[in-house]
Coordinates of C-alpha atoms and ligand atoms in Angstrom, one line a residue:
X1000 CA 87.9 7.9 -74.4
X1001 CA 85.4 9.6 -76.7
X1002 CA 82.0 10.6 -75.7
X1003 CA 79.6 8.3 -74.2
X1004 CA 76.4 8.0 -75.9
X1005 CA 73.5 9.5 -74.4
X1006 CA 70.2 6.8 -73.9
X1007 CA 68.5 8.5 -76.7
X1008 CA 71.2 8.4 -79.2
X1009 CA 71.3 4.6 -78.6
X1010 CA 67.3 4.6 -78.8
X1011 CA 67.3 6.6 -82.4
X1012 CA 67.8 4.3 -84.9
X1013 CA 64.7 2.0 -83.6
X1014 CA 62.6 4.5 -83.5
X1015 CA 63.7 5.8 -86.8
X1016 CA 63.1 2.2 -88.3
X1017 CA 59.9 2.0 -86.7
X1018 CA 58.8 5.5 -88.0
X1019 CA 59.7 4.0 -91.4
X1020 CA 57.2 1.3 -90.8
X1021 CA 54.4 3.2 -89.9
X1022 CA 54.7 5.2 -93.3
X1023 CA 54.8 2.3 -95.0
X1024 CA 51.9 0.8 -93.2
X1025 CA 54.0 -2.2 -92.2
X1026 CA 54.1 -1.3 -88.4
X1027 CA 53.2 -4.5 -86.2
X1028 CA 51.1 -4.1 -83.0
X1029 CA 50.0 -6.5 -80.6
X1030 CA 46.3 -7.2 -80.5
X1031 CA 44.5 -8.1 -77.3
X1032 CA 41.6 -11.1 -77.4
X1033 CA 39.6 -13.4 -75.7
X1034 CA 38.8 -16.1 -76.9
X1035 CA 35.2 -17.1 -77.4
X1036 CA 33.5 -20.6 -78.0
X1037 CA 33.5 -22.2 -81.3
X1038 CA 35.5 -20.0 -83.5
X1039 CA 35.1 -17.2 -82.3
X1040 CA 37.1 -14.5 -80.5
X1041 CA 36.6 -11.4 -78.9
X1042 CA 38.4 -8.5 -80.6
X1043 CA 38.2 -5.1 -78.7
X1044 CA 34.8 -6.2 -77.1
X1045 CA 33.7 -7.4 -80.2
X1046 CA 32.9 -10.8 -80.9
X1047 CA 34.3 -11.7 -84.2
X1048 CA 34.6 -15.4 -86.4
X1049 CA 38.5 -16.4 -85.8
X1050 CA 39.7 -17.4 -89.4
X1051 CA 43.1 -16.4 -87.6
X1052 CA 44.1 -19.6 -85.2
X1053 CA 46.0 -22.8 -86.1
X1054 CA 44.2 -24.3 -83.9
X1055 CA 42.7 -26.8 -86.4
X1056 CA 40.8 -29.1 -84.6
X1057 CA 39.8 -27.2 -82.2
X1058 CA 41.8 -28.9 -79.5
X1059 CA 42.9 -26.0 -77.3
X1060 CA 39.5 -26.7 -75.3
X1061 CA 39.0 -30.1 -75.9
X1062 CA 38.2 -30.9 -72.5
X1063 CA 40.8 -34.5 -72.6
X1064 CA 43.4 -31.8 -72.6
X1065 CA 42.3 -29.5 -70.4
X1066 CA 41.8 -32.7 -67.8
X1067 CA 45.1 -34.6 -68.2
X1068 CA 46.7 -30.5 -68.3
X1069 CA 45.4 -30.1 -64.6
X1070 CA 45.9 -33.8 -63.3
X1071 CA 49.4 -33.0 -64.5
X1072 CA 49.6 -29.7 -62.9
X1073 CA 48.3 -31.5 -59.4
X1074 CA 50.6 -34.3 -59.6
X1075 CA 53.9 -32.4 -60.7
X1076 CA 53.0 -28.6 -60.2
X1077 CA 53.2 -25.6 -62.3
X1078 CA 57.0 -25.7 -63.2
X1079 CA 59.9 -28.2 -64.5
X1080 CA 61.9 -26.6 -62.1
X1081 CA 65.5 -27.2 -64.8
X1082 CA 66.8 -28.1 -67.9
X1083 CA 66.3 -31.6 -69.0
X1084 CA 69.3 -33.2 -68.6
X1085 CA 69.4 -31.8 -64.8
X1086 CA 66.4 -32.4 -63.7
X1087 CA 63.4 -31.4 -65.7
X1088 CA 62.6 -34.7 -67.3
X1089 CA 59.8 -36.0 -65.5
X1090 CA 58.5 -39.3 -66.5
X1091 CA 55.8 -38.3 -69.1
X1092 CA 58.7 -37.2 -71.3
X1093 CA 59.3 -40.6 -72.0
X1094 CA 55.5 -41.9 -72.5
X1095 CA 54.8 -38.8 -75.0
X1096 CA 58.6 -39.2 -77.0
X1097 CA 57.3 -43.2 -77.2
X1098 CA 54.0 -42.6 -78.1
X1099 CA 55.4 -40.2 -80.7
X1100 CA 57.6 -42.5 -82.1
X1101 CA 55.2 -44.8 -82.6
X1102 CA 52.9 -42.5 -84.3
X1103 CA 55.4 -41.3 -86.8
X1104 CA 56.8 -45.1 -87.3
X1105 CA 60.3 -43.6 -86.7
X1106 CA 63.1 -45.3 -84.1
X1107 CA 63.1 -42.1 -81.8
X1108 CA 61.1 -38.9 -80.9
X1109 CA 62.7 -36.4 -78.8
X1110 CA 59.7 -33.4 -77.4
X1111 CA 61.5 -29.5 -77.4
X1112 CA 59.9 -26.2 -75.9
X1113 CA 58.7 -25.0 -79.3
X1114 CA 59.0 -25.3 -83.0
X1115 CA 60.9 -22.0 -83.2
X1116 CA 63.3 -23.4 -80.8
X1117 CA 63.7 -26.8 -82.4
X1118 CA 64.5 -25.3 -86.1
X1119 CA 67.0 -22.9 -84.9
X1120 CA 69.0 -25.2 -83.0
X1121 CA 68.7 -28.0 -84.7
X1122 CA 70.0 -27.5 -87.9
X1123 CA 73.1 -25.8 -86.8
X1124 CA 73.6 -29.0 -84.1
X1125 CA 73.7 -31.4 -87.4
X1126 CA 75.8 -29.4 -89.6
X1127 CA 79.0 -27.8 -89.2
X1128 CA 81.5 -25.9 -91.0
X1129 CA 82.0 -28.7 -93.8
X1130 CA 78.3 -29.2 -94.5
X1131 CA 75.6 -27.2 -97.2
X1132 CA 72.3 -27.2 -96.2
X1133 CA 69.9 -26.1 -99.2
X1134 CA 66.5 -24.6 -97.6
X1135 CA 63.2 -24.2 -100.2
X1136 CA 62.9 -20.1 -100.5
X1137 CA 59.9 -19.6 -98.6
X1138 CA 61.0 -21.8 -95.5
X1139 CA 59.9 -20.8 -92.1
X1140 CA 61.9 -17.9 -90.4
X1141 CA 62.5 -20.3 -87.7
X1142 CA 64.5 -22.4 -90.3
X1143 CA 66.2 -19.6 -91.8
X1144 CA 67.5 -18.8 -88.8
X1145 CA 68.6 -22.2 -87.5
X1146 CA 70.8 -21.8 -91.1
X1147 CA 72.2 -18.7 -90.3
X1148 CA 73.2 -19.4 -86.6
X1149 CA 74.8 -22.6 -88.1
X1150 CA 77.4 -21.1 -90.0
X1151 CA 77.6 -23.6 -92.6
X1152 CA 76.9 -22.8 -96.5
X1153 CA 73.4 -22.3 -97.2
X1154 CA 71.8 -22.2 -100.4
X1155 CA 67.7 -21.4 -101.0
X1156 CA 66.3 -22.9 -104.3
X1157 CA 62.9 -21.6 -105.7
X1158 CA 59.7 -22.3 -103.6
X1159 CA 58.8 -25.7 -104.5
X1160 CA 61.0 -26.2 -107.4
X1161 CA 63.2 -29.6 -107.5
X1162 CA 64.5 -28.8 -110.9
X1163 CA 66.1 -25.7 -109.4
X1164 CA 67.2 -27.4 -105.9
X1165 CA 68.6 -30.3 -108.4
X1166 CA 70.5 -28.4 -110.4
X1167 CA 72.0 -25.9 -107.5
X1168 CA 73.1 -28.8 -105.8
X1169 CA 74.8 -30.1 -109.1
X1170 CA 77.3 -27.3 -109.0
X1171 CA 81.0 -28.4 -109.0
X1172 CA 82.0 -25.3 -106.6
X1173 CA 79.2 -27.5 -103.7
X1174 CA 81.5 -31.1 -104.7
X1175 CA 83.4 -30.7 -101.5
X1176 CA 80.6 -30.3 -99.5
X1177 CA 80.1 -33.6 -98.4
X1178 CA 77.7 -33.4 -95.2
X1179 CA 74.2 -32.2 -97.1
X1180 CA 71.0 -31.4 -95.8
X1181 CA 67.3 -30.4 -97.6
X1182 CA 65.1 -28.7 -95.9
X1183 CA 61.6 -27.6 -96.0
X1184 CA 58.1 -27.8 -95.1
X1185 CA 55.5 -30.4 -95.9
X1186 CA 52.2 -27.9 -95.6
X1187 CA 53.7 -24.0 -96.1
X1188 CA 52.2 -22.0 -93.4
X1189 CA 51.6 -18.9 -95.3
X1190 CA 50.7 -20.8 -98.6
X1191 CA 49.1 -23.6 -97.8
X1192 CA 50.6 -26.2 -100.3
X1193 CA 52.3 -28.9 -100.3
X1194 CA 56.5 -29.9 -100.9
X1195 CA 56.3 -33.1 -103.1
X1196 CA 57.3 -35.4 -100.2
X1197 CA 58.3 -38.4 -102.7
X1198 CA 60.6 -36.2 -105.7
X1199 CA 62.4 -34.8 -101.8
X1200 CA 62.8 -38.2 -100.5
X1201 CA 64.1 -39.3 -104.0
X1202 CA 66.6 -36.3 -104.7
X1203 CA 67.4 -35.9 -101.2
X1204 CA 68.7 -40.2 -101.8
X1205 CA 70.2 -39.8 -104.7
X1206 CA 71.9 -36.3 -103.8
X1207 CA 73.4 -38.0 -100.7
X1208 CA 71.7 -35.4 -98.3
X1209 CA 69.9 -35.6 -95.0
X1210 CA 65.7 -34.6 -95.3
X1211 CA 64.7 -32.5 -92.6
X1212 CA 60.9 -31.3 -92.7
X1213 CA 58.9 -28.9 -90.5
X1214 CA 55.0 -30.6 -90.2
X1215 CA 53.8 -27.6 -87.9
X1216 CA 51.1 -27.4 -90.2
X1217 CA 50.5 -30.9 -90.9
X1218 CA 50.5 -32.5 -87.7
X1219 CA 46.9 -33.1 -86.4
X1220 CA 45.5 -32.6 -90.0
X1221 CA 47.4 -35.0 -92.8
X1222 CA 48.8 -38.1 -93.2
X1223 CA 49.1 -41.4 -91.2
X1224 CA 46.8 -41.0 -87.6
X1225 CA 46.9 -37.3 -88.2
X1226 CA 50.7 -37.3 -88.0
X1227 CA 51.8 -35.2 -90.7
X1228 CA 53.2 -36.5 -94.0
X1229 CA 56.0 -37.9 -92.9
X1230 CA 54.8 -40.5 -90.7
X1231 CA 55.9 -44.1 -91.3
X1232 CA 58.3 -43.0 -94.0
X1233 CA 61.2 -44.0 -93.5
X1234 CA 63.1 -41.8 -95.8
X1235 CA 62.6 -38.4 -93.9
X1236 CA 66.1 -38.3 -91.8
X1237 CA 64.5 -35.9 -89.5
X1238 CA 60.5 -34.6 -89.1
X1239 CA 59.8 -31.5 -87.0
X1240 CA 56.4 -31.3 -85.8
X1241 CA 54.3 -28.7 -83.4
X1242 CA 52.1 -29.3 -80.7
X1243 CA 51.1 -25.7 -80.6
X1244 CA 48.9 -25.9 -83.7
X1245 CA 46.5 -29.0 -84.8
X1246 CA 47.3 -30.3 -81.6
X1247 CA 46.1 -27.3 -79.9
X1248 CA 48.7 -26.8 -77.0
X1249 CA 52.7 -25.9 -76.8
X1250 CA 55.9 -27.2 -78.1
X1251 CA 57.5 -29.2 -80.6
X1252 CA 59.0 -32.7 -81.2
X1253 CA 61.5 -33.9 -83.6
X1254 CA 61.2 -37.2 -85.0
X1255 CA 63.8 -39.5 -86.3
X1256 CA 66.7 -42.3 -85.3
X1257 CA 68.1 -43.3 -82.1
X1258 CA 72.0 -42.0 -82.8
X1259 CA 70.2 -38.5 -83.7
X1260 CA 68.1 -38.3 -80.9
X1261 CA 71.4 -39.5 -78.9
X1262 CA 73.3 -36.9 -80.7
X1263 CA 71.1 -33.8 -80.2
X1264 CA 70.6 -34.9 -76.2
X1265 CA 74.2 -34.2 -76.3
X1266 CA 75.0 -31.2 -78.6
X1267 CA 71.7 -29.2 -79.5
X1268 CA 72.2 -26.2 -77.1
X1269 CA 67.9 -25.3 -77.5
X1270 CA 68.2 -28.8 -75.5
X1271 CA 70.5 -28.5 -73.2
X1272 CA 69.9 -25.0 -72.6
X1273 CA 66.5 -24.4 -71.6
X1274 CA 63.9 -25.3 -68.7
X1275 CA 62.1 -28.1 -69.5
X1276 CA 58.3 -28.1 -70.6
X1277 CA 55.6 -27.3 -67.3
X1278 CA 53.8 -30.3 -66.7
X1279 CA 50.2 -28.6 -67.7
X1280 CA 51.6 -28.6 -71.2
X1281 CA 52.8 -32.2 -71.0
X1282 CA 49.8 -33.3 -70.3
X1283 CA 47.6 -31.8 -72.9
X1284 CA 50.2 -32.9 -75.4
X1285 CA 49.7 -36.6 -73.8
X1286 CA 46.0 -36.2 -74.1
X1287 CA 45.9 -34.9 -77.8
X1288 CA 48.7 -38.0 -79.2
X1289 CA 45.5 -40.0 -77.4
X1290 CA 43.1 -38.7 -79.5
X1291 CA 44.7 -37.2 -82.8
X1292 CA 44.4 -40.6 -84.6
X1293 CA 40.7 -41.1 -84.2
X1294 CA 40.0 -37.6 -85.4
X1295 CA 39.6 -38.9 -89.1
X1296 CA 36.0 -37.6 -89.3
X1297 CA 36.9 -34.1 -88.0
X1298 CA 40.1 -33.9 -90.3
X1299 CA 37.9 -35.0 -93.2
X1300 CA 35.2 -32.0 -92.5
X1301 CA 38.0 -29.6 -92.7
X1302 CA 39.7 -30.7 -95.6
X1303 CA 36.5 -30.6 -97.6
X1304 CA 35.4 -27.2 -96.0
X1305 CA 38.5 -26.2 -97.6
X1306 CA 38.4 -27.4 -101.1
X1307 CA 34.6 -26.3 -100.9
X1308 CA 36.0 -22.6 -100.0
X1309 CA 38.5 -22.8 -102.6
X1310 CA 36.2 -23.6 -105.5
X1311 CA 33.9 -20.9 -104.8
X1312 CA 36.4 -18.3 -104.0
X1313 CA 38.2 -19.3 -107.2
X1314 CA 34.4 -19.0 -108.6
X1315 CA 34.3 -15.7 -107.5
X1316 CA 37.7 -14.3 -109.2
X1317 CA 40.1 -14.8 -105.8
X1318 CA 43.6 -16.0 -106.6
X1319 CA 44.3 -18.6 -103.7
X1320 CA 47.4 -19.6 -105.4
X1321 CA 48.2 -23.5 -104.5
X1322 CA 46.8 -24.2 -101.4
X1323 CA 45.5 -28.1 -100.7
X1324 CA 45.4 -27.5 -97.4
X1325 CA 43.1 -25.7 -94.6
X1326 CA 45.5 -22.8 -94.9
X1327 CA 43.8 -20.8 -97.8
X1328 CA 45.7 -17.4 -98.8
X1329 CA 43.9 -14.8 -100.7
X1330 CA 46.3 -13.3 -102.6
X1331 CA 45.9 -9.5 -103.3
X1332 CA 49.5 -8.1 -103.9
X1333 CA 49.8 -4.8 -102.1
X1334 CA 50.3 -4.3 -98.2
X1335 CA 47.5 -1.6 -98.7
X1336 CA 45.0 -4.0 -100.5
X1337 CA 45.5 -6.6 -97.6
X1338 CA 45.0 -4.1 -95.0
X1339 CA 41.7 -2.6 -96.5
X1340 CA 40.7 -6.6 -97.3
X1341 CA 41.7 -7.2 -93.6
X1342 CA 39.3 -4.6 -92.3
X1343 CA 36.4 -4.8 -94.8
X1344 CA 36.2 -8.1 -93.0
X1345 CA 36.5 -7.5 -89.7
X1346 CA 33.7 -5.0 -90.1
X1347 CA 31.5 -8.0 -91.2
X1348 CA 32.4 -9.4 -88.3
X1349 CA 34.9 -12.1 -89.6
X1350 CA 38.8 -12.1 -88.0
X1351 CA 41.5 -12.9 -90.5
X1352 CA 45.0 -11.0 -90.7
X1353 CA 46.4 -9.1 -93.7
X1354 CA 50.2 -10.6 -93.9
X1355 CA 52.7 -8.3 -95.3
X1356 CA 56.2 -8.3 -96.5
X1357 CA 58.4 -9.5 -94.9
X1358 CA 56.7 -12.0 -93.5
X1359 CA 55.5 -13.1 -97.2
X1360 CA 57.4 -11.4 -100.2
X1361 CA 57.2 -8.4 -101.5
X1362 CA 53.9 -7.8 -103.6
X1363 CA 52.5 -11.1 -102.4
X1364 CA 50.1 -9.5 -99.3
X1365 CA 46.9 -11.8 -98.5
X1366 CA 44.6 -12.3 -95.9
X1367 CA 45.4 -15.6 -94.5
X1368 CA 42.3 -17.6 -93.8
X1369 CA 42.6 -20.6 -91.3
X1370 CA 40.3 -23.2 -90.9
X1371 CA 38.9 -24.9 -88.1
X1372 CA 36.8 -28.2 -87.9
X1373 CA 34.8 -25.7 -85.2
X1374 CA 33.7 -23.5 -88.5
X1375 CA 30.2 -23.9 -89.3
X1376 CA 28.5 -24.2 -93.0
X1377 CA 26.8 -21.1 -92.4
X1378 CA 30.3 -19.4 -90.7
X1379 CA 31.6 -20.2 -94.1
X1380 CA 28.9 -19.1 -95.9
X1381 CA 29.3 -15.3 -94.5
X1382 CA 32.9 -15.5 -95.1
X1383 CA 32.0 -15.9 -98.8
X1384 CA 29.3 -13.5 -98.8
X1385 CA 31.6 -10.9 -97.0
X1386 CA 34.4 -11.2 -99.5
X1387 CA 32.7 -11.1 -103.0
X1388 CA 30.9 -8.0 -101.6
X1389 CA 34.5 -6.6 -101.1
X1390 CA 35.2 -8.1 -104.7
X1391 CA 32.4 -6.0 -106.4
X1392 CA 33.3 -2.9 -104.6
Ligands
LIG2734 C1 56.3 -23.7 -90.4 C2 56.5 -23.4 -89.0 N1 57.6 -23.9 -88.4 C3 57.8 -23.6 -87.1 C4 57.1 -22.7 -86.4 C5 57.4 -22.4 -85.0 O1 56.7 -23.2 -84.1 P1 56.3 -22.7 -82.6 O2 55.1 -21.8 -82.8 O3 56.0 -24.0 -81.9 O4 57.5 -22.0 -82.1 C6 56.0 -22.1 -87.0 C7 55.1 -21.2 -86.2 O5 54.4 -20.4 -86.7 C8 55.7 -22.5 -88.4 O6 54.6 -21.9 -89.0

C-alpha cells in the first residue's frame, strides 16, 4: 500500500482554491444580521435599508403567520418526527397541498422541504436515461443540478431565446429522444424578467415536451391570487413554487396532475428521503395561502415602485437590463465595479449584494436590488439619490 495521505495534503487543494478566490475578490463569507422592522436589517450593529430579502410582501412578520406558526407548534410540537411516507405527514399537509391546488387551478399539489430540494430531485425522478430535458441558460443552480444528477441528455438554449430552444430541439441527432422536458423560470431571480409563458406553452405542445417552471420568484407577487404565472393554466405540466420568498416562510410545492403527484410520492428520493416539514413552518405557509390572494393592493405598490425605480434609474444612465419584475439588477460588468457599488451603498446606509460570477456570468456583476411592499417612497428616494451620486463619481 502506498503512503497514506497526511490531513493537510487532503486539505490543500481547498485552501488552494479558496486562496484563488480571495485574489480574485470572489471569496464568499457569511454575514451576520438582525433583522429590523420595515425593511430594514441590522448589519454589524448598523442599521441599514434591506434591498437584499425576497421577502416581498413582507410576510415573514405578518403576524397571521407568526400565529397559526405557534398554534401549530402547540398543537404538533417543534418536529415532524420522519419522512412523510412514515410518519411525518400530519394533517395540514393535506389542507395546504388542497388549498394549493386550488389556487394554481391544477388537479394536484404536493408541499417539499425547499425549492432547492424540489428542482434537484424532481427533474431526475421524471426523466430517465431515454429522455432530453432542454433547460433556458440562465436556469437556477437548483435546476441545473436536478439535470445533472438525472443523467439524462441535457441541452441549455440561450436565455430567453425560443428561436434557439426551437431550433436545438429540431436536431435529427435529439429524434430518438422521445421523453422531452423544457425547463425554466417564469420571473429569473438574478434578472428579473420574464420567460414568455405562452410561445413555452406553445413550443413545449407542439415539440411534444413536458413544461416544468420554477415560480420562486413569482409566487406571492404575479399572476392569478398572487400564484405565479402559471396558475390556472393548464398547459404548464409541472409548476414549482417557494414558500420561502413572497410567501415569506420555508419550502416549496410542486404543482401539477394527480398521476405525477402519485408518481413522485413514489419515486422522487427528495420525497421519500427526507424529514418532513416542522409544523411551525406548516402553519405559516397555511396562513400566507389564506391571505396571498387578497394582497392585490400590496402586490400593486410593489410592482409600480418597481417600474417607478426603473424609469429613473434608466433616467439616470443605469443599465437594468430586462427586468418587469420587483427584482431590478444594476448591471455594472466587473466583480470589482459591483463590489465598490456594493459598498458605496452600504455606506449610505442602503443593503444590497454585489453578485459575481458564477453565480451570474462572467462580466455580467450587479447589485441586485429587491423590493419589498415594506419600502417606503422616501426609502426609494435615498436609494436613487445614493446611486447617481456613485454614477457622477
Ligand atoms: C429560481 C429559484 N429556484 C429555486 C430556488 C431554491 O428555493 P429554496 O430557497 O426554497 O431552496 C431559488 C432560491 O434562491 C431560486 O431563486
Amino acid at each position: 500500500m502506498g503512503r497514506i495521505p497526511k490531513m493537510q495534503d487532503l486539505l490543500a487543494p481547498f485552501a488552494a482554491r479558496l486562496k484563488e478566490r480571495k485574489e480574485d475578490d470572489r471569496l464568499r463569507c457569511l454575514k451576520t444580521v438582525t433583522p429590523g422592522a420595515s425593511a430594514a436589517v441590522f448589519l454589524n450593529g448598523r442599521e441599514l435599508v434591506n434591498f437584499a430579502s425576497n421577502d416581498y410582501l413582507g410576510l415573514s412578520t405578518h403576524p397571521s403567520l407568526k400565529a397559526r406558526a405557534i398554534s401549530f407548534t402547540q398543537r404538533w410540537g417543534v418536529g415532524s418526527s420522519a419522512s412523510r411516507l412514515v410518519c411525518g405527514n400530519i394533517d395540514a399537509y393535506d389542507t395546504i397541498e388542497k388549498k394549493l391546488a386550488k389556487l394554481k387551478g391544477t388537479e394536484a399539489a404536493l408541499v417539499f422541504a425547499s425549492g432547492y430540494q424540489a428542482n434537484s430531485t424532481v427533474l431526475g425522478t421524471l426523466s430517465g436515461d431515454g429522455s432530453l430535458l432542454a433547460l433556458d441558460r440562465l436556469s437556477h443552480n437548483s435546476l441545473l443540478s436536478g439535470a445533472q444528477l438525472s443523467r439524462c441528455r441535457f441541452l441549455r438554449f440561450k436565455h430567453n431565446d425560443l428561436a434557439d430552444l426551437e431550433q436545438q430541439l429540431s436536431r435529427p441527432a435529439l429524434h430518438k429522444y422521445t421523453s422531452r422536458w423544457v425547463v425554466s423560470e417564469s420571473i429569473f431571480s438574478m434578472d428579473g424578467d420574464s420567460a414568455d409563458i405562452d410561445a413555452l406553452c406553445r413550443l413545449s405542445a407542439n415539440s411534444g415536451s413536458g413544461l416544468y417552471l420554477d415560480e420562486a420568484h413569482a409566487t406571492g407577487v404575479f399572476g392569478r391570487h398572487g400564484m405565479g404565472l402559471t396558475a390556472g393554466r393548464k398547459e404548464v405540466t409541472v409548476a414549482m413554487g417557494t414558500f420561502g420568498k413572497g410567501l415569506g416562510s420555508f419550502g416549496a410545492y410542486i404543482a401539477c396532475s394527480e398521476t405525477l403527484r402519485d408518481y413522485l410520492i413514489n419515486f422522487c428520493p427528495g420525497l421519500i428521503y427526507s424529514t418532513a416539514l416542522p409544523p411551525a413552518v406548516l402553519g405559516a405557509i397555511d396562513a400566507a395561502l389564506d391571505i396571498i390572494p387578497s394582497m392585490d393592493r400590496q402586490r400593486e405598490y410593489l410592482l409600480d415602485m418597481a417600474e417607478g425605480l426603473r424609469v429613473r434609474l434608466k433616467s439616470c444612465g443605469f443599465d437594468t437590463g430586462n427586468s418587469c419584475s420587483q427584482i431590478i439588477p444594476i448591471l455594472v460588468g466587473s466583480d470589482k465595479l459591483a463590489l465598490e457599488l456594493a459598498r458605496h451603498l452600504e455606506a449610505a446606509g442602503i443593503f444590497a449584494p454585489a453578485i459575481r460570477t458564477p453565480t451570474v456570468p462572467a462580466n455580467a456583476a450587479r447589485v441586485r436590488i429587491s423590493l419589498s411592499a415594506h419600502h417606503t417612497k422616501e426609502q426609494i428616494d435615498h436609494l436613487i439619490k445614493t446611486l447617481s451620486n456613485w454614477h457622477e463619481n
